[in-house]
């Protein structure tokens, strides 16, 4: 599996934007970039995913570099409820056997300062 | 609540005992996954089912571990002869296979925390 690299931890002030980086220099052309987050004492939850183009949803935005070797998860206005571990995950097409599972790294622990 | 549920939430056992965990997925989801998470690490894949068929098992799933999904609904994960190294959070997730080739979002339960003394 292609590997992702994320900072171990980041801090941000409440109500400010947060940019969480992820490096994936060995990404293959068919790998999608997924983000999940894990709030304290909970299971992970899906945040967003993309292939080449930037993506927006109600939770966050995903900015993907043109060469696809890195991406950034953007929380536009962080709240205390966004304090969590954020995981950047590469995943091949679901149509191919073996791509069902999620391969988590250690993620980035985001702390929100009130 | 119509999310993924797991039972029990916490289990303390002595080394050598057998334990069984249950996962109830979201009702219409045909895929069910088990992951294990140790402190400070991300979840690690153990196995997954499509309906009642177990389609993939990680090499982490030693012969002391067995998972079943007999009717394609709930699943059980049994650990025989537990060891202290089995202490972890065991997470279950479910998803619905569909037309999307890019994503079938996995919905996770709250996990079962196992402590082996």
PDB file of C-alpha atoms in Angstrom:
ATOM      1  CA  UNK A   1       0.000   0.000   0.000  1.00  0.00           C
ATOM      2  CA  UNK A   2       1.181   3.521  -0.736  1.00  0.00           C
ATOM      3  CA  UNK A   3       2.215   5.334   2.429  1.00  0.00           C
ATOM      4  CA  UNK A   4       1.023   8.659   3.812  1.00  0.00           C
ATOM      5  CA  UNK A   5       2.950  11.000   6.087  1.00  0.00           C
ATOM      6  CA  UNK A   6       1.232  13.405   8.466  1.00  0.00           C
ATOM      7  CA  UNK A   7       2.468  15.584  11.319  1.00  0.00           C
ATOM      8  CA  UNK A   8       1.918  13.930  14.682  1.00  0.00           C
ATOM      9  CA  UNK A   9       0.104  16.902  16.143  1.00  0.00           C
ATOM     10  CA  UNK A  10      -1.173  20.387  15.373  1.00  0.00           C
ATOM     11  CA  UNK A  11      -2.829  23.153  17.325  1.00  0.00           C
ATOM     12  CA  UNK A  12      -5.257  25.784  16.157  1.00  0.00           C
ATOM     13  CA  UNK A  13      -7.284  28.533  17.715  1.00  0.00           C
ATOM     14  CA  UNK A  14     -11.021  28.181  17.858  1.00  0.00           C
ATOM     15  CA  UNK A  15     -12.949  29.780  14.997  1.00  0.00           C
ATOM     16  CA  UNK A  16      -9.877  29.967  12.787  1.00  0.00           C
ATOM     17  CA  UNK A  17      -9.182  27.883   9.665  1.00  0.00           C
ATOM     18  CA  UNK A  18      -7.094  24.743  10.011  1.00  0.00           C
ATOM     19  CA  UNK A  19      -4.951  23.226   7.279  1.00  0.00           C
ATOM     20  CA  UNK A  20      -3.968  19.609   7.890  1.00  0.00           C
ATOM     21  CA  UNK A  21      -1.274  18.400   5.475  1.00  0.00           C
ATOM     22  CA  UNK A  22      -0.669  14.916   4.133  1.00  0.00           C
ATOM     23  CA  UNK A  23       2.193  13.736   1.953  1.00  0.00           C
ATOM     24  CA  UNK A  24       1.737  10.733  -0.303  1.00  0.00           C
ATOM     25  CA  UNK A  25       4.596  10.824  -2.767  1.00  0.00           C
ATOM     26  CA  UNK A  26       4.150   7.187  -3.864  1.00  0.00           C
ATOM     27  CA  UNK A  27       0.461   7.542  -4.692  1.00  0.00           C
ATOM     28  CA  UNK A  28      -0.641   5.600  -7.752  1.00  0.00           C
ATOM     29  CA  UNK A  29      -2.837   6.988 -10.480  1.00  0.00           C
ATOM     30  CA  UNK A  30      -5.873   5.066  -9.275  1.00  0.00           C
ATOM     31  CA  UNK A  31      -5.567   5.833  -5.552  1.00  0.00           C
ATOM     32  CA  UNK A  32      -8.230   7.992  -3.970  1.00  0.00           C
ATOM     33  CA  UNK A  33      -7.345  10.208  -1.017  1.00  0.00           C
ATOM     34  CA  UNK A  34      -9.676   9.685   1.937  1.00  0.00           C
ATOM     35  CA  UNK A  35      -9.830  11.475   5.257  1.00  0.00           C
ATOM     36  CA  UNK A  36     -11.362  10.084   8.402  1.00  0.00           C
ATOM     37  CA  UNK A  37     -11.292  11.541  11.887  1.00  0.00           C
ATOM     38  CA  UNK A  38     -11.613   9.986  15.309  1.00  0.00           C
ATOM     39  CA  UNK A  39     -13.104  12.025  18.104  1.00  0.00           C
ATOM     40  CA  UNK A  40     -12.132  11.091  21.672  1.00  0.00           C
ATOM     41  CA  UNK A  41     -13.612   7.783  22.806  1.00  0.00           C
ATOM     42  CA  UNK A  42     -15.368   7.209  19.484  1.00  0.00           C
ATOM     43  CA  UNK A  43     -14.816   5.189  16.340  1.00  0.00           C
ATOM     44  CA  UNK A  44     -13.493   6.950  13.241  1.00  0.00           C
ATOM     45  CA  UNK A  45     -15.864   8.846  10.977  1.00  0.00           C
ATOM     46  CA  UNK A  46     -15.617   9.706   7.297  1.00  0.00           C
ATOM     47  CA  UNK A  47     -14.761  13.291   6.459  1.00  0.00           C
ATOM     48  CA  UNK A  48     -14.109  13.610   2.737  1.00  0.00           C
ATOM     49  CA  UNK A  49     -12.387  11.989  -0.234  1.00  0.00           C
ATOM     50  CA  UNK A  50     -11.117  12.950  -3.673  1.00  0.00           C
ATOM     51  CA  UNK A  51      -9.069  11.836  -6.658  1.00  0.00           C
ATOM     52  CA  UNK A  52      -7.677  14.856  -8.531  1.00  0.00           C
ATOM     53  CA  UNK A  53      -9.959  17.835  -8.155  1.00  0.00           C
ATOM     54  CA  UNK A  54     -10.499  19.798  -4.975  1.00  0.00           C
ATOM     55  CA  UNK A  55     -13.614  18.727  -3.084  1.00  0.00           C
ATOM     56  CA  UNK A  56     -15.948  20.458  -0.679  1.00  0.00           C
ATOM     57  CA  UNK A  57     -18.602  19.104   1.630  1.00  0.00           C
ATOM     58  CA  UNK A  58     -20.393  20.283   4.731  1.00  0.00           C
ATOM     59  CA  UNK A  59     -17.575  19.159   7.000  1.00  0.00           C
ATOM     60  CA  UNK A  60     -14.437  20.254   5.189  1.00  0.00           C
ATOM     61  CA  UNK A  61     -12.589  20.940   1.957  1.00  0.00           C
ATOM     62  CA  UNK A  62      -9.892  18.804   0.377  1.00  0.00           C
ATOM     63  CA  UNK A  63      -7.189  20.485  -1.665  1.00  0.00           C
ATOM     64  CA  UNK A  64      -5.141  18.109  -3.821  1.00  0.00           C
ATOM     65  CA  UNK A  65      -1.818  19.130  -5.304  1.00  0.00           C
ATOM     66  CA  UNK A  66      -1.546  19.055  -9.068  1.00  0.00           C
ATOM     67  CA  UNK A  67       1.016  16.224  -8.954  1.00  0.00           C
ATOM     68  CA  UNK A  68      -1.167  14.452  -6.345  1.00  0.00           C
ATOM     69  CA  UNK A  69       1.820  13.872  -4.094  1.00  0.00           C
ATOM     70  CA  UNK A  70       0.263  15.848  -1.292  1.00  0.00           C
ATOM     71  CA  UNK A  71      -3.115  17.034  -0.098  1.00  0.00           C
ATOM     72  CA  UNK A  72      -4.526  19.320   2.570  1.00  0.00           C
ATOM     73  CA  UNK A  73      -7.674  18.931   4.606  1.00  0.00           C
ATOM     74  CA  UNK A  74      -9.142  22.316   5.381  1.00  0.00           C
ATOM     75  CA  UNK A  75     -11.497  22.995   8.244  1.00  0.00           C
ATOM     76  CA  UNK A  76     -12.794  26.467   7.507  1.00  0.00           C
ATOM     77  CA  UNK A  77     -13.694  27.488  11.027  1.00  0.00           C
ATOM     78  CA  UNK A  78     -12.517  25.120  13.720  1.00  0.00           C
ATOM     79  CA  UNK A  79     -14.651  24.518  16.777  1.00  0.00           C
ATOM     80  CA  UNK A  80     -13.844  22.666  19.970  1.00  0.00           C
ATOM     81  CA  UNK A  81     -15.801  19.717  18.560  1.00  0.00           C
ATOM     82  CA  UNK A  82     -13.233  19.373  15.792  1.00  0.00           C
ATOM     83  CA  UNK A  83     -10.577  18.245  18.245  1.00  0.00           C
ATOM     84  CA  UNK A  84      -9.736  14.758  17.016  1.00  0.00           C
ATOM     85  CA  UNK A  85      -7.150  12.575  15.316  1.00  0.00           C
ATOM     86  CA  UNK A  86      -7.320  13.075  11.556  1.00  0.00           C
ATOM     87  CA  UNK A  87      -6.246  10.241   9.275  1.00  0.00           C
ATOM     88  CA  UNK A  88      -5.233  10.607   5.636  1.00  0.00           C
ATOM     89  CA  UNK A  89      -5.718   7.296   3.819  1.00  0.00           C
ATOM     90  CA  UNK A  90      -5.015   6.167   0.260  1.00  0.00           C
ATOM     91  CA  UNK A  91      -7.451   3.695  -1.200  1.00  0.00           C
ATOM     92  CA  UNK A  92      -7.727   2.124  -4.623  1.00  0.00           C
ATOM     93  CA  UNK A  93     -10.939   1.763  -6.550  1.00  0.00           C
ATOM     94  CA  UNK A  94     -13.570  -0.093  -4.562  1.00  0.00           C
ATOM     95  CA  UNK A  95     -14.252  -2.240  -7.599  1.00  0.00           C
ATOM     96  CA  UNK A  96     -10.918  -4.006  -7.122  1.00  0.00           C
ATOM     97  CA  UNK A  97     -10.691  -6.761  -4.547  1.00  0.00           C
ATOM     98  CA  UNK A  98      -8.480  -5.900  -1.633  1.00  0.00           C
ATOM     99  CA  UNK A  99      -9.356  -2.225  -1.599  1.00  0.00           C
ATOM    100  CA  UNK A 100     -12.217  -2.661   0.817  1.00  0.00           C
ATOM    101  CA  UNK A 101     -10.161  -2.149   3.919  1.00  0.00           C
ATOM    102  CA  UNK A 102      -8.957   1.165   5.268  1.00  0.00           C
ATOM    103  CA  UNK A 103      -5.258   1.350   6.091  1.00  0.00           C
ATOM    104  CA  UNK A 104      -4.805   3.901   8.850  1.00  0.00           C
ATOM    105  CA  UNK A 105      -1.507   5.500   9.842  1.00  0.00           C
ATOM    106  CA  UNK A 106      -1.012   7.291  13.140  1.00  0.00           C
ATOM    107  CA  UNK A 107      -2.754  10.454  11.966  1.00  0.00           C
ATOM    108  CA  UNK A 108      -2.539  14.038  13.188  1.00  0.00           C
ATOM    109  CA  UNK A 109      -3.874  14.881  16.616  1.00  0.00           C
ATOM    110  CA  UNK A 110      -5.585  18.267  16.305  1.00  0.00           C
ATOM    111  CA  UNK A 111      -5.961  20.356  19.433  1.00  0.00           C
ATOM    112  CA  UNK A 112      -8.289  23.359  19.377  1.00  0.00           C
ATOM    113  CA  UNK A 113      -7.406  26.198  21.706  1.00  0.00           C
ATOM    114  CA  UNK A 114     -10.412  28.107  23.056  1.00  0.00           C
TER     115      UNK A 114
ATOM    116  CA  UNK B   1     -30.137   5.188  17.247  1.00  0.00           C
ATOM    117  CA  UNK B   2     -29.572   3.559  13.875  1.00  0.00           C
ATOM    118  CA  UNK B   3     -25.776   3.550  13.908  1.00  0.00           C
ATOM    119  CA  UNK B   4     -23.376   0.658  14.401  1.00  0.00           C
ATOM    120  CA  UNK B   5     -23.576  -0.792  17.888  1.00  0.00           C
ATOM    121  CA  UNK B   6     -21.101  -2.977  19.731  1.00  0.00           C
ATOM    122  CA  UNK B   7     -21.452  -5.017  22.869  1.00  0.00           C
ATOM    123  CA  UNK B   8     -19.957  -4.996  25.391  1.00  0.00           C
ATOM    124  CA  UNK B   9     -18.302  -1.589  25.483  1.00  0.00           C
ATOM    125  CA  UNK B  10     -15.707  -2.780  27.976  1.00  0.00           C
ATOM    126  CA  UNK B  11     -14.416  -6.230  28.825  1.00  0.00           C
ATOM    127  CA  UNK B  12     -11.846  -7.183  31.432  1.00  0.00           C
ATOM    128  CA  UNK B  13     -10.659 -10.761  31.401  1.00  0.00           C
ATOM    129  CA  UNK B  14      -7.854 -12.891  32.713  1.00  0.00           C
ATOM    130  CA  UNK B  15      -5.164 -14.284  30.489  1.00  0.00           C
ATOM    131  CA  UNK B  16      -6.205 -17.594  28.977  1.00  0.00           C
ATOM    132  CA  UNK B  17      -9.932 -16.922  29.006  1.00  0.00           C
ATOM    133  CA  UNK B  18     -12.098 -16.742  25.894  1.00  0.00           C
ATOM    134  CA  UNK B  19     -14.033 -13.605  25.010  1.00  0.00           C
ATOM    135  CA  UNK B  20     -16.689 -12.845  22.414  1.00  0.00           C
ATOM    136  CA  UNK B  21     -17.730  -9.468  21.085  1.00  0.00           C
ATOM    137  CA  UNK B  22     -20.835  -8.616  19.098  1.00  0.00           C
ATOM    138  CA  UNK B  23     -21.369  -6.028  16.386  1.00  0.00           C
ATOM    139  CA  UNK B  24     -24.714  -4.935  14.980  1.00  0.00           C
ATOM    140  CA  UNK B  25     -24.234  -3.014  11.732  1.00  0.00           C
ATOM    141  CA  UNK B  26     -26.517  -0.442  10.181  1.00  0.00           C
ATOM    142  CA  UNK B  27     -29.445  -2.550   9.059  1.00  0.00           C
ATOM    143  CA  UNK B  28     -29.212  -2.264   5.284  1.00  0.00           C
ATOM    144  CA  UNK B  29     -25.406  -2.505   5.135  1.00  0.00           C
ATOM    145  CA  UNK B  30     -24.090  -5.686   3.537  1.00  0.00           C
ATOM    146  CA  UNK B  31     -20.424  -5.200   4.395  1.00  0.00           C
ATOM    147  CA  UNK B  32     -19.022  -5.511   7.888  1.00  0.00           C
ATOM    148  CA  UNK B  33     -15.448  -4.949   9.053  1.00  0.00           C
ATOM    149  CA  UNK B  34     -13.443  -5.601  12.190  1.00  0.00           C
ATOM    150  CA  UNK B  35     -10.447  -3.475  13.170  1.00  0.00           C
ATOM    151  CA  UNK B  36      -8.176  -3.430  16.194  1.00  0.00           C
ATOM    152  CA  UNK B  37      -6.687  -0.281  17.699  1.00  0.00           C
ATOM    153  CA  UNK B  38      -3.944  -0.084  20.303  1.00  0.00           C
ATOM    154  CA  UNK B  39      -3.050   3.038  22.252  1.00  0.00           C
ATOM    155  CA  UNK B  40      -1.541   5.777  20.135  1.00  0.00           C
ATOM    156  CA  UNK B  41      -1.992   3.874  16.874  1.00  0.00           C
ATOM    157  CA  UNK B  42      -4.547   4.022  14.108  1.00  0.00           C
ATOM    158  CA  UNK B  43      -6.987   1.156  13.653  1.00  0.00           C
ATOM    159  CA  UNK B  44      -5.620  -1.990  11.968  1.00  0.00           C
ATOM    160  CA  UNK B  45      -7.779  -4.075   9.667  1.00  0.00           C
ATOM    161  CA  UNK B  46      -8.602  -7.593  10.844  1.00  0.00           C
ATOM    162  CA  UNK B  47     -11.273  -8.973   8.542  1.00  0.00           C
ATOM    163  CA  UNK B  48     -14.376  -8.164   6.539  1.00  0.00           C
ATOM    164  CA  UNK B  49     -17.596  -9.793   5.411  1.00  0.00           C
ATOM    165  CA  UNK B  50     -19.861  -9.252   2.503  1.00  0.00           C
ATOM    166  CA  UNK B  51     -23.194 -10.600   3.669  1.00  0.00           C
ATOM    167  CA  UNK B  52     -22.272 -13.865   5.427  1.00  0.00           C
ATOM    168  CA  UNK B  53     -19.098 -14.511   3.444  1.00  0.00           C
ATOM    169  CA  UNK B  54     -15.767 -13.675   5.043  1.00  0.00           C
ATOM    170  CA  UNK B  55     -13.834 -12.282   2.088  1.00  0.00           C
ATOM    171  CA  UNK B  56     -10.560 -11.096   3.537  1.00  0.00           C
ATOM    172  CA  UNK B  57      -8.541 -11.774   6.661  1.00  0.00           C
ATOM    173  CA  UNK B  58      -5.448  -9.957   7.831  1.00  0.00           C
ATOM    174  CA  UNK B  59      -2.388 -11.891   8.915  1.00  0.00           C
ATOM    175  CA  UNK B  60      -2.999 -10.158  12.255  1.00  0.00           C
ATOM    176  CA  UNK B  61      -5.944 -12.520  12.686  1.00  0.00           C
ATOM    177  CA  UNK B  62      -4.164 -15.433  14.316  1.00  0.00           C
ATOM    178  CA  UNK B  63      -5.771 -18.835  14.746  1.00  0.00           C
ATOM    179  CA  UNK B  64      -6.982 -17.761  18.188  1.00  0.00           C
ATOM    180  CA  UNK B  65      -9.285 -15.257  16.531  1.00  0.00           C
ATOM    181  CA  UNK B  66     -12.466 -16.191  14.713  1.00  0.00           C
ATOM    182  CA  UNK B  67     -15.175 -14.009  13.261  1.00  0.00           C
ATOM    183  CA  UNK B  68     -18.589 -14.985  12.026  1.00  0.00           C
ATOM    184  CA  UNK B  69     -21.567 -13.344  10.421  1.00  0.00           C
ATOM    185  CA  UNK B  70     -23.950 -16.278  10.157  1.00  0.00           C
ATOM    186  CA  UNK B  71     -27.037 -14.574   8.761  1.00  0.00           C
ATOM    187  CA  UNK B  72     -25.421 -11.621   7.101  1.00  0.00           C
ATOM    188  CA  UNK B  73     -26.573  -9.276   9.841  1.00  0.00           C
ATOM    189  CA  UNK B  74     -24.770  -9.111  13.187  1.00  0.00           C
ATOM    190  CA  UNK B  75     -21.231 -10.409  13.596  1.00  0.00           C
ATOM    191  CA  UNK B  76     -19.235 -11.895  16.443  1.00  0.00           C
ATOM    192  CA  UNK B  77     -15.502 -11.813  17.047  1.00  0.00           C
ATOM    193  CA  UNK B  78     -14.145 -14.451  19.395  1.00  0.00           C
ATOM    194  CA  UNK B  79     -10.686 -14.517  20.892  1.00  0.00           C
ATOM    195  CA  UNK B  80      -9.626 -17.796  22.450  1.00  0.00           C
ATOM    196  CA  UNK B  81      -6.941 -18.154  25.120  1.00  0.00           C
ATOM    197  CA  UNK B  82      -6.501 -14.403  25.440  1.00  0.00           C
ATOM    198  CA  UNK B  83      -3.038 -12.945  25.900  1.00  0.00           C
ATOM    199  CA  UNK B  84      -2.025  -9.596  27.355  1.00  0.00           C
ATOM    200  CA  UNK B  85      -1.064  -8.469  23.867  1.00  0.00           C
ATOM    201  CA  UNK B  86      -4.699  -8.783  22.839  1.00  0.00           C
ATOM    202  CA  UNK B  87      -5.567  -5.771  24.986  1.00  0.00           C
ATOM    203  CA  UNK B  88      -6.906  -3.181  22.550  1.00  0.00           C
ATOM    204  CA  UNK B  89     -10.008  -1.456  21.275  1.00  0.00           C
ATOM    205  CA  UNK B  90     -11.899  -3.657  18.830  1.00  0.00           C
ATOM    206  CA  UNK B  91     -13.821  -1.607  16.314  1.00  0.00           C
ATOM    207  CA  UNK B  92     -16.573  -2.726  13.999  1.00  0.00           C
ATOM    208  CA  UNK B  93     -17.657  -0.839  10.892  1.00  0.00           C
ATOM    209  CA  UNK B  94     -20.263  -1.379   8.214  1.00  0.00           C
ATOM    210  CA  UNK B  95     -20.857  -0.104   4.714  1.00  0.00           C
ATOM    211  CA  UNK B  96     -23.161  -0.531   1.763  1.00  0.00           C
ATOM    212  CA  UNK B  97     -21.691  -1.710  -1.504  1.00  0.00           C
ATOM    213  CA  UNK B  98     -23.109   0.263  -4.378  1.00  0.00           C
ATOM    214  CA  UNK B  99     -22.508   2.045  -7.599  1.00  0.00           C
ATOM    215  CA  UNK B 100     -19.669   4.248  -6.372  1.00  0.00           C
ATOM    216  CA  UNK B 101     -16.225   3.047  -7.360  1.00  0.00           C
ATOM    217  CA  UNK B 102     -14.487   5.692  -5.313  1.00  0.00           C
ATOM    218  CA  UNK B 103     -15.942   5.289  -1.881  1.00  0.00           C
ATOM    219  CA  UNK B 104     -18.132   3.185   0.257  1.00  0.00           C
ATOM    220  CA  UNK B 105     -18.057   5.132   3.459  1.00  0.00           C
ATOM    221  CA  UNK B 106     -17.448   2.977   6.470  1.00  0.00           C
ATOM    222  CA  UNK B 107     -19.520   3.747   9.556  1.00  0.00           C
ATOM    223  CA  UNK B 108     -17.795   2.795  12.768  1.00  0.00           C
ATOM    224  CA  UNK B 109     -19.209   1.692  16.072  1.00  0.00           C
ATOM    225  CA  UNK B 110     -17.921   2.947  19.429  1.00  0.00           C
ATOM    226  CA  UNK B 111     -15.709  -0.089  19.930  1.00  0.00           C
ATOM    227  CA  UNK B 112     -15.193  -2.706  22.619  1.00  0.00           C
ATOM    228  CA  UNK B 113     -12.248  -2.053  24.883  1.00  0.00           C
ATOM    229  CA  UNK B 114     -10.597  -5.304  25.954  1.00  0.00           C
ATOM    230  CA  UNK B 115      -8.219  -5.480  28.885  1.00  0.00           C
ATOM    231  CA  UNK B 116      -6.429  -8.762  29.492  1.00  0.00           C
ATOM    232  CA  UNK B 117      -4.922  -9.063  32.959  1.00  0.00           C
TER     233      UNK B 117
END
